[in-house]
GROMACS .gro file of N, CA and C in nm:
model
  456
    1MET      N    1  -4.378  18.138  13.369
    1MET     CA    2  -4.347  18.099  13.516
    1MET      C    3  -4.410  17.972  13.537
    2LYS      N    4  -4.320  17.915  13.600
    2LYS     CA    5  -4.349  17.736  13.637
    2LYS      C    6  -4.418  17.744  13.783
    3LEU      N    7  -4.561  17.675  13.763
    3LEU     CA    8  -4.621  17.680  13.884
    3LEU      C    9  -4.563  17.537  13.970
    4SER      N   10  -4.552  17.577  14.100
    4SER     CA   11  -4.503  17.476  14.205
    4SER      C   12  -4.640  17.400  14.241
    5PRO      N   13  -4.646  17.295  14.312
    5PRO     CA   14  -4.774  17.220  14.323
    5PRO      C   15  -4.841  17.314  14.426
    6ARG      N   16  -4.773  17.373  14.523
    6ARG     CA   17  -4.831  17.447  14.626
    6ARG      C   18  -4.873  17.575  14.566
    7ARG      N   19  -4.806  17.645  14.469
    7ARG     CA   20  -4.885  17.771  14.414
    7ARG      C   21  -5.002  17.717  14.335
    8LEU      N   22  -5.002  17.617  14.262
    8LEU     CA   23  -5.121  17.603  14.209
    8LEU      C   24  -5.248  17.527  14.269
    9ALA      N   25  -5.217  17.484  14.372
    9ALA     CA   26  -5.313  17.414  14.479
    9ALA      C   27  -5.375  17.548  14.537
   10PHE      N   28  -5.299  17.657  14.566
   10PHE     CA   29  -5.335  17.758  14.609
   10PHE      C   30  -5.428  17.844  14.518
   11ALA      N   31  -5.381  17.837  14.401
   11ALA     CA   32  -5.467  17.922  14.269
   11ALA      C   33  -5.602  17.858  14.262
   12LEU      N   34  -5.571  17.724  14.257
   12LEU     CA   35  -5.710  17.639  14.243
   12LEU      C   36  -5.820  17.668  14.369
   13SER      N   37  -5.758  17.664  14.503
   13SER     CA   38  -5.819  17.687  14.584
   13SER      C   39  -5.893  17.822  14.601
   14LEU      N   40  -5.836  17.936  14.576
   14LEU     CA   41  -5.891  18.071  14.559
   14LEU      C   42  -6.005  18.074  14.419
   15SER      N   43  -6.001  17.965  14.352
   15SER     CA   44  -6.067  18.008  14.225
   15SER      C   45  -6.200  17.915  14.292
   16LEU      N   46  -6.166  17.796  14.368
   16LEU     CA   47  -6.282  17.742  14.396
   16LEU      C   48  -6.364  17.816  14.496
   17SER      N   49  -6.297  17.867  14.566
   17SER     CA   50  -6.379  17.935  14.669
   17SER      C   51  -6.453  18.062  14.637
   18PHE      N   52  -6.432  18.129  14.527
   18PHE     CA   53  -6.501  18.252  14.468
   18PHE      C   54  -6.617  18.168  14.405
   19ALA      N   55  -6.572  18.034  14.318
   19ALA     CA   56  -6.700  17.981  14.246
   19ALA      C   57  -6.792  17.918  14.319
   20LEU      N   58  -6.762  17.866  14.443
   20LEU     CA   59  -6.853  17.809  14.555
   20LEU      C   60  -6.889  17.916  14.655
   21SER      N   61  -6.857  18.024  14.682
   21SER     CA   62  -6.891  18.121  14.770
   21SER      C   63  -7.042  18.131  14.798
   22ALA      N   64  -7.102  18.147  14.667
   22ALA     CA   65  -7.274  18.148  14.671
   22ALA      C   66  -7.322  18.010  14.731
   23CYS      N   67  -7.286  17.910  14.726
   23CYS     CA   68  -7.316  17.790  14.779
   23CYS      C   69  -7.286  17.762  14.908
   24SER      N   70  -7.210  17.814  14.978
   24SER     CA   71  -7.154  17.793  15.103
   24SER      C   72  -7.219  17.826  15.229
   25VAL      N   73  -7.209  17.773  15.306
   25VAL     CA   74  -7.292  17.784  15.440
   25VAL      C   75  -7.224  17.821  15.554
   26GLU      N   76  -7.096  17.759  15.544
   26GLU     CA   77  -7.014  17.832  15.641
   26GLU      C   78  -6.897  17.870  15.599
   27PRO      N   79  -6.828  17.972  15.685
   27PRO     CA   80  -6.693  18.028  15.595
   27PRO      C   81  -6.585  17.923  15.628
   28SER      N   82  -6.485  17.939  15.520
   28SER     CA   83  -6.375  17.856  15.544
   28SER      C   84  -6.294  17.880  15.646
   29THR      N   85  -6.204  17.802  15.709
   29THR     CA   86  -6.119  17.809  15.829
   29THR      C   87  -5.982  17.827  15.770
   30GLY      N   88  -5.900  17.853  15.849
   30GLY     CA   89  -5.763  17.867  15.822
   30GLY      C   90  -5.729  17.719  15.805
   31ALA      N   91  -5.777  17.631  15.868
   31ALA     CA   92  -5.740  17.490  15.850
   31ALA      C   93  -5.779  17.446  15.713
   32ASP      N   94  -5.881  17.490  15.668
   32ASP     CA   95  -5.926  17.434  15.529
   32ASP      C   96  -5.850  17.470  15.450
   33GLU      N   97  -5.777  17.629  15.442
   33GLU     CA   98  -5.683  17.678  15.345
   33GLU      C   99  -5.557  17.587  15.352
   34GLU      N  100  -5.513  17.583  15.491
   34GLU     CA  101  -5.402  17.497  15.500
   34GLU      C  102  -5.422  17.358  15.431
   35ALA      N  103  -5.513  17.299  15.428
   35ALA     CA  104  -5.517  17.145  15.396
   35ALA      C  105  -5.511  17.177  15.241
   36LEU      N  106  -5.557  17.255  15.158
   36LEU     CA  107  -5.569  17.277  15.022
   36LEU      C  108  -5.421  17.327  14.996
   37THR      N  109  -5.334  17.396  15.061
   37THR     CA  110  -5.229  17.447  15.016
   37THR      C  111  -5.097  17.365  15.048
   38ALA      N  112  -5.151  17.272  15.150
   38ALA     CA  113  -4.996  17.221  15.194
   38ALA      C  114  -4.956  17.096  15.114
   39PRO      N  115  -4.816  17.092  15.070
   39PRO     CA  116  -4.783  16.986  14.979
   39PRO      C  117  -4.804  16.855  15.030
   40THR      N  118  -4.794  16.743  14.955
   40THR     CA  119  -4.832  16.612  15.023
   40THR      C  120  -4.719  16.553  14.930
   41ILE      N  121  -4.677  16.425  15.011
   41ILE     CA  122  -4.586  16.313  14.988
   41ILE      C  123  -4.625  16.236  14.867
   42VAL      N  124  -4.758  16.212  14.875
   42VAL     CA  125  -4.815  16.099  14.791
   42VAL      C  126  -4.778  16.167  14.627
   43GLY      N  127  -4.729  16.066  14.573
   43GLY     CA  128  -4.684  16.071  14.403
   43GLY      C  129  -4.538  15.992  14.393
   44LYS      N  130  -4.523  15.985  14.248
   44LYS     CA  131  -4.398  15.941  14.203
   44LYS      C  132  -4.298  16.047  14.168
   45TYR      N  133  -4.168  15.989  14.178
   45TYR     CA  134  -4.053  16.100  14.211
   45TYR      C  135  -3.947  16.042  14.122
   46GLN      N  136  -3.890  16.074  14.043
   46GLN     CA  137  -3.772  16.052  13.962
   46GLN      C  138  -3.651  16.093  14.054
   47PHE      N  139  -3.549  16.007  14.069
   47PHE     CA  140  -3.411  16.053  14.108
   47PHE      C  141  -3.309  16.166  14.030
   48VAL      N  142  -3.296  16.232  14.120
   48VAL     CA  143  -3.188  16.342  14.071
   48VAL      C  144  -3.080  16.318  14.094
   49TRP      N  145  -2.984  16.286  13.954
   49TRP     CA  146  -2.855  16.253  13.971
   49TRP      C  147  -2.746  16.341  13.942
   50GLU      N  148  -2.716  16.427  14.058
   50GLU     CA  149  -2.629  16.542  14.041
   50GLU      C  150  -2.609  16.594  14.198
   51GLY      N  151  -2.527  16.681  14.173
   51GLY     CA  152  -2.445  16.733  14.299
   51GLY      C  153  -2.376  16.623  14.391
   52ALA      N  154  -2.411  16.664  14.530
   52ALA     CA  155  -2.310  16.579  14.602
   52ALA      C  156  -2.317  16.435  14.606
   53ARG      N  157  -2.436  16.396  14.589
   53ARG     CA  158  -2.450  16.237  14.567
   53ARG      C  159  -2.376  16.183  14.461
   54LYS      N  160  -2.386  16.235  14.351
   54LYS     CA  161  -2.316  16.163  14.235
   54LYS      C  162  -2.156  16.193  14.265
   55ALA      N  163  -2.111  16.307  14.328
   55ALA     CA  164  -1.965  16.342  14.343
   55ALA      C  165  -1.921  16.217  14.437
   56ASP      N  166  -2.010  16.172  14.562
   56ASP     CA  167  -1.977  16.073  14.645
   56ASP      C  168  -1.956  15.939  14.573
   57VAL      N  169  -2.055  15.919  14.486
   57VAL     CA  170  -2.053  15.789  14.430
   57VAL      C  171  -1.945  15.794  14.327
   58CYS      N  172  -1.885  15.884  14.252
   58CYS     CA  173  -1.789  15.894  14.161
   58CYS      C  174  -1.657  15.875  14.218
   59ARG      N  175  -1.651  15.941  14.336
   59ARG     CA  176  -1.530  15.933  14.447
   59ARG      C  177  -1.497  15.809  14.493
   60ALA      N  178  -1.593  15.730  14.542
   60ALA     CA  179  -1.609  15.604  14.588
   60ALA      C  180  -1.555  15.500  14.464
   61LEU      N  181  -1.614  15.526  14.345
   61LEU     CA  182  -1.580  15.434  14.229
   61LEU      C  183  -1.432  15.475  14.197
   62GLU      N  184  -1.394  15.588  14.179
   62GLU     CA  185  -1.236  15.623  14.163
   62GLU      C  186  -1.136  15.563  14.251
   63SER      N  187  -1.194  15.555  14.366
   63SER     CA  188  -1.088  15.502  14.487
   63SER      C  189  -1.063  15.313  14.483
   64LYS      N  190  -1.147  15.270  14.387
   64LYS     CA  191  -1.164  15.126  14.358
   64LYS      C  192  -1.120  15.084  14.220
   65LEU      N  193  -1.145  15.172  14.134
   65LEU     CA  194  -1.124  15.137  13.964
   65LEU      C  195  -1.033  15.253  13.911
   66SER      N  196  -1.024  15.208  13.799
   66SER     CA  197  -0.931  15.291  13.716
   66SER      C  198  -0.957  15.261  13.567
   67GLY      N  199  -0.932  15.355  13.471
   67GLY     CA  200  -0.924  15.327  13.320
   67GLY      C  201  -1.079  15.299  13.266
   68ALA      N  202  -1.069  15.207  13.188
   68ALA     CA  203  -1.209  15.171  13.104
   68ALA      C  204  -1.309  15.114  13.240
   69GLU      N  205  -1.265  15.022  13.305
   69GLU     CA  206  -1.321  14.970  13.419
   69GLU      C  207  -1.424  15.074  13.504
   70LEU      N  208  -1.314  15.189  13.529
   70LEU     CA  209  -1.399  15.300  13.585
   70LEU      C  210  -1.505  15.357  13.522
   71GLU      N  211  -1.450  15.399  13.382
   71GLU     CA  212  -1.566  15.464  13.273
   71GLU      C  213  -1.674  15.378  13.290
   72ARG      N  214  -1.683  15.222  13.269
   72ARG     CA  215  -1.801  15.152  13.251
   72ARG      C  216  -1.873  15.154  13.396
   73ALA      N  217  -1.813  15.167  13.504
   73ALA     CA  218  -1.883  15.168  13.648
   73ALA      C  219  -1.951  15.281  13.622
   74LYS      N  220  -1.897  15.403  13.599
   74LYS     CA  221  -1.972  15.551  13.592
   74LYS      C  222  -2.110  15.540  13.491
   75ARG      N  223  -2.072  15.480  13.403
   75ARG     CA  224  -2.186  15.476  13.304
   75ARG      C  225  -2.311  15.387  13.356
   76GLU      N  226  -2.275  15.274  13.415
   76GLU     CA  227  -2.366  15.195  13.472
   76GLU      C  228  -2.419  15.265  13.569
   77ALA      N  229  -2.374  15.352  13.674
   77ALA     CA  230  -2.420  15.435  13.779
   77ALA      C  231  -2.505  15.541  13.726
   78ASP      N  232  -2.473  15.598  13.609
   78ASP     CA  233  -2.558  15.710  13.560
   78ASP      C  234  -2.672  15.642  13.506
   79GLU      N  235  -2.674  15.512  13.434
   79GLU     CA  236  -2.798  15.421  13.402
   79GLU      C  237  -2.876  15.395  13.511
   80GLU      N  238  -2.833  15.357  13.615
   80GLU     CA  239  -2.906  15.319  13.727
   80GLU      C  240  -2.993  15.412  13.782
   81ALA      N  241  -2.918  15.530  13.772
   81ALA     CA  242  -2.956  15.648  13.871
   81ALA      C  243  -3.098  15.727  13.785
   82ALA      N  244  -3.054  15.707  13.598
   82ALA     CA  245  -3.160  15.777  13.522
   82ALA      C  246  -3.294  15.685  13.552
   83ALA      N  247  -3.284  15.548  13.568
   83ALA     CA  248  -3.386  15.445  13.608
   83ALA      C  249  -3.463  15.450  13.730
   84SER      N  250  -3.405  15.535  13.854
   84SER     CA  251  -3.462  15.506  13.966
   84SER      C  252  -3.566  15.603  13.986
   85VAL      N  253  -3.679  15.536  14.047
   85VAL     CA  254  -3.814  15.621  14.067
   85VAL      C  255  -3.847  15.546  14.223
   86ILE      N  256  -3.907  15.648  14.276
   86ILE     CA  257  -3.976  15.601  14.408
   86ILE      C  258  -4.141  15.657  14.397
   87GLU      N  259  -4.216  15.579  14.478
   87GLU     CA  260  -4.338  15.655  14.492
   87GLU      C  261  -4.386  15.612  14.642
   88PHE      N  262  -4.469  15.739  14.670
   88PHE     CA  263  -4.516  15.736  14.816
   88PHE      C  264  -4.680  15.709  14.761
   89ALA      N  265  -4.738  15.592  14.773
   89ALA     CA  266  -4.862  15.582  14.732
   89ALA      C  267  -4.978  15.643  14.858
   90ALA      N  268  -5.101  15.655  14.801
   90ALA     CA  269  -5.212  15.722  14.914
   90ALA      C  270  -5.210  15.617  14.993
   91ASP      N  271  -5.218  15.486  14.980
   91ASP     CA  272  -5.246  15.372  15.065
   91ASP      C  273  -5.140  15.359  15.215
   92GLY      N  274  -5.031  15.458  15.196
   92GLY     CA  275  -4.910  15.445  15.300
   92GLY      C  276  -4.823  15.344  15.242
   93THR      N  277  -4.793  15.304  15.123
   93THR     CA  278  -4.686  15.211  15.088
   93THR      C  279  -4.578  15.272  15.005
   94PHE      N  280  -4.457  15.253  15.051
   94PHE     CA  281  -4.334  15.351  14.982
   94PHE      C  282  -4.287  15.211  14.860
   95HIS      N  283  -4.289  15.256  14.750
   95HIS     CA  284  -4.204  15.172  14.627
   95HIS      C  285  -4.096  15.248  14.562
   96SER      N  286  -4.021  15.154  14.556
   96SER     CA  287  -3.874  15.198  14.483
   96SER      C  288  -3.826  15.105  14.382
   97TRP      N  289  -3.832  15.158  14.244
   97TRP     CA  290  -3.774  15.080  14.121
   97TRP      C  291  -3.634  15.145  14.047
   98ILE      N  292  -3.575  15.063  14.019
   98ILE     CA  293  -3.479  15.076  13.912
   98ILE      C  294  -3.526  15.020  13.772
   99GLY      N  295  -3.548  15.090  13.697
   99GLY     CA  296  -3.624  15.018  13.588
   99GLY      C  297  -3.753  14.983  13.602
  100ALA      N  298  -3.788  14.839  13.572
  100ALA     CA  299  -3.903  14.788  13.564
  100ALA      C  300  -3.900  14.719  13.700
  101GLU      N  301  -3.780  14.702  13.759
  101GLU     CA  302  -3.769  14.605  13.887
  101GLU      C  303  -3.802  14.692  14.012
  102GLU      N  304  -3.876  14.622  14.094
  102GLU     CA  305  -3.919  14.703  14.234
  102GLU      C  306  -3.827  14.625  14.328
  103ILE      N  307  -3.726  14.761  14.368
  103ILE     CA  308  -3.623  14.685  14.471
  103ILE      C  309  -3.665  14.699  14.614
  104ALA      N  310  -3.789  14.796  14.641
  104ALA     CA  311  -3.827  14.803  14.773
  104ALA      C  312  -3.969  14.834  14.784
  105THR      N  313  -4.030  14.765  14.895
  105THR     CA  314  -4.175  14.809  14.919
  105THR      C  315  -4.173  14.820  15.062
  106ALA      N  316  -4.224  14.901  15.142
  106ALA     CA  317  -4.248  14.923  15.269
  106ALA      C  318  -4.369  15.033  15.287
  107LYS      N  319  -4.417  15.018  15.429
  107LYS     CA  320  -4.525  15.080  15.456
  107LYS      C  321  -4.461  15.206  15.557
  108TYR      N  322  -4.534  15.333  15.527
  108TYR     CA  323  -4.477  15.455  15.585
  108TYR      C  324  -4.625  15.509  15.613
  109VAL      N  325  -4.566  15.603  15.750
  109VAL     CA  326  -4.686  15.698  15.821
  109VAL      C  327  -4.619  15.802  15.841
  110VAL      N  328  -4.669  15.892  15.802
  110VAL     CA  329  -4.657  16.050  15.842
  110VAL      C  330  -4.649  16.080  16.019
  111GLU      N  331  -4.520  16.086  16.054
  111GLU     CA  332  -4.504  16.102  16.188
  111GLU      C  333  -4.570  16.257  16.228
  112SER      N  334  -4.504  16.361  16.150
  112SER     CA  335  -4.524  16.497  16.200
  112SER      C  336  -4.500  16.557  16.050
  113LYS      N  337  -4.537  16.709  16.059
  113LYS     CA  338  -4.533  16.803  15.955
  113LYS      C  339  -4.481  16.929  16.017
  114ASP      N  340  -4.422  16.989  15.933
  114ASP     CA  341  -4.358  17.153  15.992
  114ASP      C  342  -4.377  17.199  15.846
  115ASP      N  343  -4.281  17.332  15.855
  115ASP     CA  344  -4.317  17.439  15.753
  115ASP      C  345  -4.231  17.399  15.612
  116ALA      N  346  -4.120  17.309  15.648
  116ALA     CA  347  -4.069  17.298  15.524
  116ALA      C  348  -4.093  17.130  15.470
  117GLY      N  349  -4.165  17.017  15.533
  117GLY     CA  350  -4.193  16.898  15.510
  117GLY      C  351  -4.253  16.834  15.606
  118VAL      N  352  -4.207  16.694  15.579
  118VAL     CA  353  -4.278  16.585  15.676
  118VAL      C  354  -4.159  16.488  15.731
  119THR      N  355  -4.212  16.443  15.833
  119THR     CA  356  -4.127  16.308  15.912
  119THR      C  357  -4.197  16.201  15.892
  120LEU      N  358  -4.129  16.098  15.802
  120LEU     CA  359  -4.196  15.975  15.792
  120LEU      C  360  -4.122  15.856  15.881
  121ALA      N  361  -4.210  15.767  15.913
  121ALA     CA  362  -4.164  15.661  15.995
  121ALA      C  363  -4.199  15.527  15.904
  122MET      N  364  -4.062  15.466  15.870
  122MET     CA  365  -4.029  15.373  15.772
  122MET      C  366  -3.953  15.280  15.815
  123ASN      N  367  -4.002  15.103  15.824
  123ASN     CA  368  -3.871  14.998  15.854
  123ASN      C  369  -3.806  15.052  15.968
  124GLY      N  370  -3.880  15.098  16.091
  124GLY     CA  371  -3.831  15.133  16.218
  124GLY      C  372  -3.760  15.228  16.240
  125ARG      N  373  -3.751  15.349  16.110
  125ARG     CA  374  -3.633  15.444  16.139
  125ARG      C  375  -3.751  15.556  16.082
  126SER      N  376  -3.725  15.698  16.137
  126SER     CA  377  -3.807  15.817  16.102
  126SER      C  378  -3.693  15.884  15.993
  127VAL      N  379  -3.748  15.953  15.911
  127VAL     CA  380  -3.647  16.039  15.792
  127VAL      C  381  -3.734  16.165  15.770
  128HIS      N  382  -3.639  16.276  15.748
  128HIS     CA  383  -3.735  16.417  15.731
  128HIS      C  384  -3.729  16.423  15.600
  129VAL      N  385  -3.841  16.439  15.511
  129VAL     CA  386  -3.849  16.477  15.361
  129VAL      C  387  -3.894  16.613  15.355
  130ARG      N  388  -3.809  16.674  15.292
  130ARG     CA  389  -3.822  16.854  15.280
  130ARG      C  390  -3.894  16.875  15.114
  131PHE      N  391  -3.977  16.967  15.130
  131PHE     CA  392  -4.042  16.989  14.990
  131PHE      C  393  -3.979  17.104  14.948
  132ASP      N  394  -3.942  17.117  14.811
  132ASP     CA  395  -3.866  17.203  14.720
  132ASP      C  396  -3.915  17.235  14.620
  133ASP      N  397  -4.052  17.295  14.579
  133ASP     CA  398  -4.133  17.302  14.488
  133ASP      C  399  -4.165  17.176  14.438
  134ASP      N  400  -4.134  17.132  14.306
  134ASP     CA  401  -4.164  17.002  14.241
  134ASP      C  402  -4.061  16.888  14.299
  135ASP      N  403  -3.983  16.921  14.391
  135ASP     CA  404  -3.865  16.840  14.422
  135ASP      C  405  -3.895  16.784  14.576
  136ILE      N  406  -3.834  16.681  14.641
  136ILE     CA  407  -3.838  16.637  14.753
  136ILE      C  408  -3.695  16.590  14.794
  137VAL      N  409  -3.644  16.622  14.915
  137VAL     CA  410  -3.514  16.619  14.955
  137VAL      C  411  -3.548  16.534  15.101
  138ILE      N  412  -3.489  16.379  15.062
  138ILE     CA  413  -3.503  16.296  15.150
  138ILE      C  414  -3.349  16.300  15.235
  139GLU      N  415  -3.345  16.363  15.340
  139GLU     CA  416  -3.229  16.352  15.429
  139GLU      C  417  -3.191  16.218  15.509
  140ASP      N  418  -3.139  16.137  15.406
  140ASP     CA  419  -3.091  16.012  15.448
  140ASP      C  420  -2.960  15.998  15.542
  141PRO      N  421  -2.939  15.966  15.659
  141PRO     CA  422  -2.836  15.976  15.734
  141PRO      C  423  -2.731  15.894  15.660
  142ALA      N  424  -2.726  15.816  15.603
  142ALA     CA  425  -2.602  15.709  15.534
  142ALA      C  426  -2.564  15.787  15.416
  143LYS      N  427  -2.656  15.816  15.351
  143LYS     CA  428  -2.634  15.858  15.220
  143LYS      C  429  -2.627  16.033  15.179
  144GLY      N  430  -2.659  16.104  15.290
  144GLY     CA  431  -2.662  16.237  15.269
  144GLY      C  432  -2.804  16.291  15.196
  145GLU      N  433  -2.830  16.387  15.173
  145GLU     CA  434  -2.938  16.446  15.099
  145GLU      C  435  -2.974  16.375  14.946
  146LEU      N  436  -3.075  16.312  14.913
  146LEU     CA  437  -3.091  16.261  14.812
  146LEU      C  438  -3.230  16.318  14.762
  147THR      N  439  -3.242  16.395  14.633
  147THR     CA  440  -3.309  16.479  14.568
  147THR      C  441  -3.426  16.406  14.452
  148PHE      N  442  -3.532  16.427  14.478
  148PHE     CA  443  -3.626  16.330  14.370
  148PHE      C  444  -3.712  16.450  14.308
  149HIS      N  445  -3.739  16.432  14.172
  149HIS     CA  446  -3.816  16.539  14.143
  149HIS      C  447  -3.961  16.479  14.096
  150ARG      N  448  -4.074  16.531  14.131
  150ARG     CA  449  -4.200  16.469  14.095
  150ARG      C  450  -4.220  16.467  13.966
  151SER      N  451  -4.287  16.329  13.961
  151SER     CA  452  -4.307  16.310  13.815
  151SER      C  453  -4.455  16.339  13.759
  152ARG      N  454  -4.486  16.400  13.671
  152ARG     CA  455  -4.606  16.427  13.594
  152ARG      C  456  -4.687  16.333  13.508
   0.00000   0.00000   0.00000
């Protein structure tokens, strides 16, 4: 069975609470447990190149290209997607890379949290990011849902 970060954090919080209960002066609160089990956006993520986003890109390429040129463009899109990584750093900085080239850097702020994820403010825009086990889904108004898998 694969443990999600949320389940792992919960299991660790339970084992720590049992181990430290003899040393504890104050009982834990619901807020303490929520902080231990709430997913965090901080981390590096690999772009997931499948589903609707890939289909949209392929359709756009097919509307402009054909034959060997189309096949070359699709291979290049596959290679770029495989090399695409983003990071939400603990210092509030967002980074985006394609391979070794950093293509974007921006400050971000968590505006709000809900049961499904967080809303981030970045570059004058707000975007909702949903947590789905080890994946995050960025709800981009222009590109649709973009999925990224947490790197280990």
